[in-house]
Amino acid sequence: YANPLAVRASAGALVVVFALVLAESRWAGRHPVLALNPLADLIAGLVAGAATALVGMSGPPVLIYLMLAGAPAQLARATLLSFFFFIYAATVAAETVFVGMPAPVWLTAASLVPFAWAGGIIGLRVGGRLDPVRAVVLAIGVLGAAALYTLAAAARAALW
């Protein structure tokens, strides 16, 4: 029953705050504040699933968790790739079963698969060449950009 614009804006603002906290933490040279463990993994997955259902934003909660836990870049990339595969497959299945997806949505999704595949291949090649410091900077930048885009989209929708 919540206002969708308020939910999107809140999600965007929360991710901006986390991006700033991560940037400040890295800049100050602080050690990870979380530890990777099965319970924390489960909680991060639940938050990401809820974020996917609410605003279609599954990646930031997982990336924030991995960065707060100081996960190595290779582990973070592998986790995110497998997570995206499974979370989007589950989301599409749930959407199809419970709400239904019209043919134009399926066509749009199918047309984007080659681009997602190509982006994944490029990301793997570039990611493997980045040193850990640049990988963290890039991850925080992407996180911040996604959050700012979410805020801007919510603001635009509210104004129009």
PDB file of C-alpha atoms in Angstrom:
ATOM      1  CA  TYR A   1       0.000   0.000   0.000  1.00  0.00           C
ATOM      2  CA  ALA A   2       3.037   2.261   0.036  1.00  0.00           C
ATOM      3  CA  ASN A   3       3.514   4.956  -2.554  1.00  0.00           C
ATOM      4  CA  PRO A   4       5.784   3.411  -5.232  1.00  0.00           C
ATOM      5  CA  LEU A   5       7.620   6.683  -5.772  1.00  0.00           C
ATOM      6  CA  ALA A   6       8.334   7.005  -2.064  1.00  0.00           C
ATOM      7  CA  VAL A   7       9.596   3.415  -1.948  1.00  0.00           C
ATOM      8  CA  ARG A   8      11.894   3.983  -4.962  1.00  0.00           C
ATOM      9  CA  ALA A   9      13.177   7.267  -3.563  1.00  0.00           C
ATOM     10  CA  SER A  10      13.779   5.669  -0.154  1.00  0.00           C
ATOM     11  CA  ALA A  11      15.652   2.742  -1.728  1.00  0.00           C
ATOM     12  CA  GLY A  12      17.773   5.116  -3.800  1.00  0.00           C
ATOM     13  CA  ALA A  13      18.531   7.318  -0.806  1.00  0.00           C
ATOM     14  CA  LEU A  14      19.465   4.315   1.343  1.00  0.00           C
ATOM     15  CA  VAL A  15      21.860   2.998  -1.308  1.00  0.00           C
ATOM     16  CA  VAL A  16      23.415   6.479  -1.680  1.00  0.00           C
ATOM     17  CA  VAL A  17      24.036   6.504   2.077  1.00  0.00           C
ATOM     18  CA  PHE A  18      25.659   3.051   1.926  1.00  0.00           C
ATOM     19  CA  ALA A  19      27.793   4.075  -1.071  1.00  0.00           C
ATOM     20  CA  LEU A  20      29.005   7.108   0.875  1.00  0.00           C
ATOM     21  CA  VAL A  21      29.699   4.976   3.967  1.00  0.00           C
ATOM     22  CA  LEU A  22      31.638   2.455   1.859  1.00  0.00           C
ATOM     23  CA  ALA A  23      33.615   5.219   0.130  1.00  0.00           C
ATOM     24  CA  GLU A  24      34.452   6.899   3.438  1.00  0.00           C
ATOM     25  CA  SER A  25      35.364   3.567   5.041  1.00  0.00           C
ATOM     26  CA  ARG A  26      37.709   2.656   2.176  1.00  0.00           C
ATOM     27  CA  TRP A  27      39.244   6.124   2.089  1.00  0.00           C
ATOM     28  CA  ALA A  28      39.849   6.035   5.857  1.00  0.00           C
ATOM     29  CA  GLY A  29      41.393   2.549   5.559  1.00  0.00           C
ATOM     30  CA  ARG A  30      38.961   0.864   7.951  1.00  0.00           C
ATOM     31  CA  HIS A  31      38.785  -2.904   8.126  1.00  0.00           C
ATOM     32  CA  PRO A  32      35.625  -4.789   7.114  1.00  0.00           C
ATOM     33  CA  VAL A  33      32.780  -4.365   9.585  1.00  0.00           C
ATOM     34  CA  LEU A  34      31.034  -7.650   8.789  1.00  0.00           C
ATOM     35  CA  ALA A  35      32.163 -11.233   8.468  1.00  0.00           C
ATOM     36  CA  LEU A  36      31.011 -13.553   5.708  1.00  0.00           C
ATOM     37  CA  ASN A  37      28.926 -16.323   7.246  1.00  0.00           C
ATOM     38  CA  PRO A  38      25.841 -18.345   6.261  1.00  0.00           C
ATOM     39  CA  LEU A  39      23.400 -16.335   8.417  1.00  0.00           C
ATOM     40  CA  ALA A  40      24.622 -12.993   7.041  1.00  0.00           C
ATOM     41  CA  ASP A  41      24.511 -14.497   3.521  1.00  0.00           C
ATOM     42  CA  LEU A  42      20.896 -15.497   4.090  1.00  0.00           C
ATOM     43  CA  ILE A  43      19.934 -12.067   5.426  1.00  0.00           C
ATOM     44  CA  ALA A  44      21.634 -10.314   2.495  1.00  0.00           C
ATOM     45  CA  GLY A  45      19.784 -12.628   0.105  1.00  0.00           C
ATOM     46  CA  LEU A  46      16.444 -11.926   1.774  1.00  0.00           C
ATOM     47  CA  VAL A  47      17.032  -8.176   1.637  1.00  0.00           C
ATOM     48  CA  ALA A  48      18.052  -8.450  -2.020  1.00  0.00           C
ATOM     49  CA  GLY A  49      14.945 -10.501  -2.806  1.00  0.00           C
ATOM     50  CA  ALA A  50      12.729  -7.928  -1.120  1.00  0.00           C
ATOM     51  CA  ALA A  51      14.533  -5.122  -2.974  1.00  0.00           C
ATOM     52  CA  THR A  52      13.964  -6.945  -6.257  1.00  0.00           C
ATOM     53  CA  ALA A  53      10.252  -7.285  -5.552  1.00  0.00           C
ATOM     54  CA  LEU A  54       9.905  -3.685  -4.367  1.00  0.00           C
ATOM     55  CA  VAL A  55      11.996  -1.723  -6.839  1.00  0.00           C
ATOM     56  CA  GLY A  56      13.769  -4.192  -9.140  1.00  0.00           C
ATOM     57  CA  MET A  57      17.091  -3.435  -7.451  1.00  0.00           C
ATOM     58  CA  SER A  58      18.609  -6.739  -6.376  1.00  0.00           C
ATOM     59  CA  GLY A  59      22.317  -6.059  -6.789  1.00  0.00           C
ATOM     60  CA  PRO A  60      23.002  -3.242  -4.328  1.00  0.00           C
ATOM     61  CA  PRO A  61      22.134  -5.152  -1.133  1.00  0.00           C
ATOM     62  CA  VAL A  62      24.420  -8.038  -2.110  1.00  0.00           C
ATOM     63  CA  LEU A  63      27.238  -5.744  -3.246  1.00  0.00           C
ATOM     64  CA  ILE A  64      26.963  -3.669  -0.061  1.00  0.00           C
ATOM     65  CA  TYR A  65      27.103  -6.825   2.066  1.00  0.00           C
ATOM     66  CA  LEU A  66      30.117  -8.210   0.199  1.00  0.00           C
ATOM     67  CA  MET A  67      31.965  -4.898   0.422  1.00  0.00           C
ATOM     68  CA  LEU A  68      31.164  -4.438   4.122  1.00  0.00           C
ATOM     69  CA  ALA A  69      32.527  -7.938   4.687  1.00  0.00           C
ATOM     70  CA  GLY A  70      35.671  -7.215   2.683  1.00  0.00           C
ATOM     71  CA  ALA A  71      35.074 -10.044   0.223  1.00  0.00           C
ATOM     72  CA  PRO A  72      37.860 -10.464  -2.344  1.00  0.00           C
ATOM     73  CA  ALA A  73      36.982  -9.064  -5.796  1.00  0.00           C
ATOM     74  CA  GLN A  74      36.950 -12.510  -7.439  1.00  0.00           C
ATOM     75  CA  LEU A  75      34.518 -13.854  -4.819  1.00  0.00           C
ATOM     76  CA  ALA A  76      32.304 -10.762  -5.164  1.00  0.00           C
ATOM     77  CA  ARG A  77      32.179 -11.093  -8.977  1.00  0.00           C
ATOM     78  CA  ALA A  78      31.372 -14.812  -8.848  1.00  0.00           C
ATOM     79  CA  THR A  79      28.724 -14.285  -6.180  1.00  0.00           C
ATOM     80  CA  LEU A  80      27.077 -11.413  -8.045  1.00  0.00           C
ATOM     81  CA  LEU A  81      27.034 -13.251 -11.385  1.00  0.00           C
ATOM     82  CA  SER A  82      25.453 -16.375  -9.942  1.00  0.00           C
ATOM     83  CA  PHE A  83      23.122 -14.334  -7.736  1.00  0.00           C
ATOM     84  CA  PHE A  84      21.830 -12.282 -10.686  1.00  0.00           C
ATOM     85  CA  PHE A  85      21.232 -15.402 -12.720  1.00  0.00           C
ATOM     86  CA  PHE A  86      19.163 -17.055  -9.995  1.00  0.00           C
ATOM     87  CA  ILE A  87      17.356 -13.974  -8.667  1.00  0.00           C
ATOM     88  CA  TYR A  88      16.202 -12.852 -12.104  1.00  0.00           C
ATOM     89  CA  ALA A  89      15.146 -16.364 -13.095  1.00  0.00           C
ATOM     90  CA  ALA A  90      13.101 -16.600  -9.886  1.00  0.00           C
ATOM     91  CA  THR A  91      11.663 -13.112 -10.371  1.00  0.00           C
ATOM     92  CA  VAL A  92      10.606 -13.823 -13.960  1.00  0.00           C
ATOM     93  CA  ALA A  93       9.041 -17.123 -12.889  1.00  0.00           C
ATOM     94  CA  ALA A  94       7.149 -15.510 -10.000  1.00  0.00           C
ATOM     95  CA  GLU A  95       6.005 -12.599 -12.164  1.00  0.00           C
ATOM     96  CA  THR A  96       4.798 -15.003 -14.856  1.00  0.00           C
ATOM     97  CA  VAL A  97       2.942 -17.262 -12.439  1.00  0.00           C
ATOM     98  CA  PHE A  98       1.399 -14.674 -10.106  1.00  0.00           C
ATOM     99  CA  VAL A  99       0.909 -11.592 -12.298  1.00  0.00           C
ATOM    100  CA  GLY A 100       1.501 -12.645 -15.866  1.00  0.00           C
ATOM    101  CA  MET A 101       3.869 -11.157 -18.410  1.00  0.00           C
ATOM    102  CA  PRO A 102       2.515  -9.820 -21.681  1.00  0.00           C
ATOM    103  CA  ALA A 103       4.217 -10.735 -24.967  1.00  0.00           C
ATOM    104  CA  PRO A 104       5.865  -7.296 -25.445  1.00  0.00           C
ATOM    105  CA  VAL A 105       7.675  -7.718 -22.107  1.00  0.00           C
ATOM    106  CA  TRP A 106       8.954 -11.146 -23.137  1.00  0.00           C
ATOM    107  CA  LEU A 107      10.145  -9.730 -26.481  1.00  0.00           C
ATOM    108  CA  THR A 108      11.928  -6.837 -24.787  1.00  0.00           C
ATOM    109  CA  ALA A 109      13.557  -9.179 -22.280  1.00  0.00           C
ATOM    110  CA  ALA A 110      14.648 -11.563 -25.033  1.00  0.00           C
ATOM    111  CA  SER A 111      16.101  -8.704 -27.082  1.00  0.00           C
ATOM    112  CA  LEU A 112      18.248  -7.628 -24.134  1.00  0.00           C
ATOM    113  CA  VAL A 113      19.755 -11.055 -23.421  1.00  0.00           C
ATOM    114  CA  PRO A 114      22.584 -10.722 -25.986  1.00  0.00           C
ATOM    115  CA  PHE A 115      23.557  -7.344 -24.532  1.00  0.00           C
ATOM    116  CA  ALA A 116      23.554  -8.708 -20.991  1.00  0.00           C
ATOM    117  CA  TRP A 117      25.664 -11.659 -22.162  1.00  0.00           C
ATOM    118  CA  ALA A 118      28.134  -9.367 -23.941  1.00  0.00           C
ATOM    119  CA  GLY A 119      28.305  -7.071 -20.915  1.00  0.00           C
ATOM    120  CA  GLY A 120      29.021 -10.063 -18.693  1.00  0.00           C
ATOM    121  CA  ILE A 121      31.835 -11.244 -20.940  1.00  0.00           C
ATOM    122  CA  ILE A 122      33.354  -7.754 -21.115  1.00  0.00           C
ATOM    123  CA  GLY A 123      32.987  -7.355 -17.362  1.00  0.00           C
ATOM    124  CA  LEU A 124      34.766 -10.649 -16.709  1.00  0.00           C
ATOM    125  CA  ARG A 125      37.669  -9.681 -18.934  1.00  0.00           C
ATOM    126  CA  VAL A 126      38.009  -6.167 -17.526  1.00  0.00           C
ATOM    127  CA  GLY A 127      37.340  -7.265 -13.935  1.00  0.00           C
ATOM    128  CA  GLY A 128      40.099  -9.827 -14.063  1.00  0.00           C
ATOM    129  CA  ARG A 129      42.599  -7.104 -14.938  1.00  0.00           C
ATOM    130  CA  LEU A 130      41.599  -4.591 -12.274  1.00  0.00           C
ATOM    131  CA  ASP A 131      43.662  -4.398  -9.136  1.00  0.00           C
ATOM    132  CA  PRO A 132      41.655  -4.637  -5.881  1.00  0.00           C
ATOM    133  CA  VAL A 133      41.763  -0.891  -5.177  1.00  0.00           C
ATOM    134  CA  ARG A 134      40.380   0.033  -8.602  1.00  0.00           C
ATOM    135  CA  ALA A 135      37.786  -2.744  -8.368  1.00  0.00           C
ATOM    136  CA  VAL A 136      36.487  -1.288  -5.099  1.00  0.00           C
ATOM    137  CA  VAL A 137      36.421   2.232  -6.542  1.00  0.00           C
ATOM    138  CA  LEU A 138      34.535   0.968  -9.592  1.00  0.00           C
ATOM    139  CA  ALA A 139      32.075  -0.998  -7.451  1.00  0.00           C
ATOM    140  CA  ILE A 140      31.346   2.009  -5.235  1.00  0.00           C
ATOM    141  CA  GLY A 141      30.969   4.194  -8.337  1.00  0.00           C
ATOM    142  CA  VAL A 142      28.508   1.782  -9.948  1.00  0.00           C
ATOM    143  CA  LEU A 143      26.607   1.473  -6.681  1.00  0.00           C
ATOM    144  CA  GLY A 144      26.386   5.253  -6.321  1.00  0.00           C
ATOM    145  CA  ALA A 145      25.368   5.698  -9.966  1.00  0.00           C
ATOM    146  CA  ALA A 146      22.576   3.119  -9.623  1.00  0.00           C
ATOM    147  CA  ALA A 147      21.333   4.838  -6.473  1.00  0.00           C
ATOM    148  CA  LEU A 148      21.418   8.296  -8.054  1.00  0.00           C
ATOM    149  CA  TYR A 149      19.606   6.979 -11.117  1.00  0.00           C
ATOM    150  CA  THR A 150      16.909   5.480  -8.889  1.00  0.00           C
ATOM    151  CA  LEU A 151      16.514   8.800  -7.066  1.00  0.00           C
ATOM    152  CA  ALA A 152      16.409  10.744 -10.329  1.00  0.00           C
ATOM    153  CA  ALA A 153      13.811   8.388 -11.842  1.00  0.00           C
ATOM    154  CA  ALA A 154      11.626   8.717  -8.743  1.00  0.00           C
ATOM    155  CA  ALA A 155      11.985  12.516  -8.795  1.00  0.00           C
ATOM    156  CA  ARG A 156      11.177  12.666 -12.510  1.00  0.00           C
ATOM    157  CA  ALA A 157       8.083  10.480 -12.042  1.00  0.00           C
ATOM    158  CA  ALA A 158       6.947  12.631  -9.120  1.00  0.00           C
ATOM    159  CA  LEU A 159       7.315  15.822 -11.152  1.00  0.00           C
ATOM    160  CA  TRP A 160       5.570  14.513 -14.283  1.00  0.00           C
TER     161      TRP A 160
END
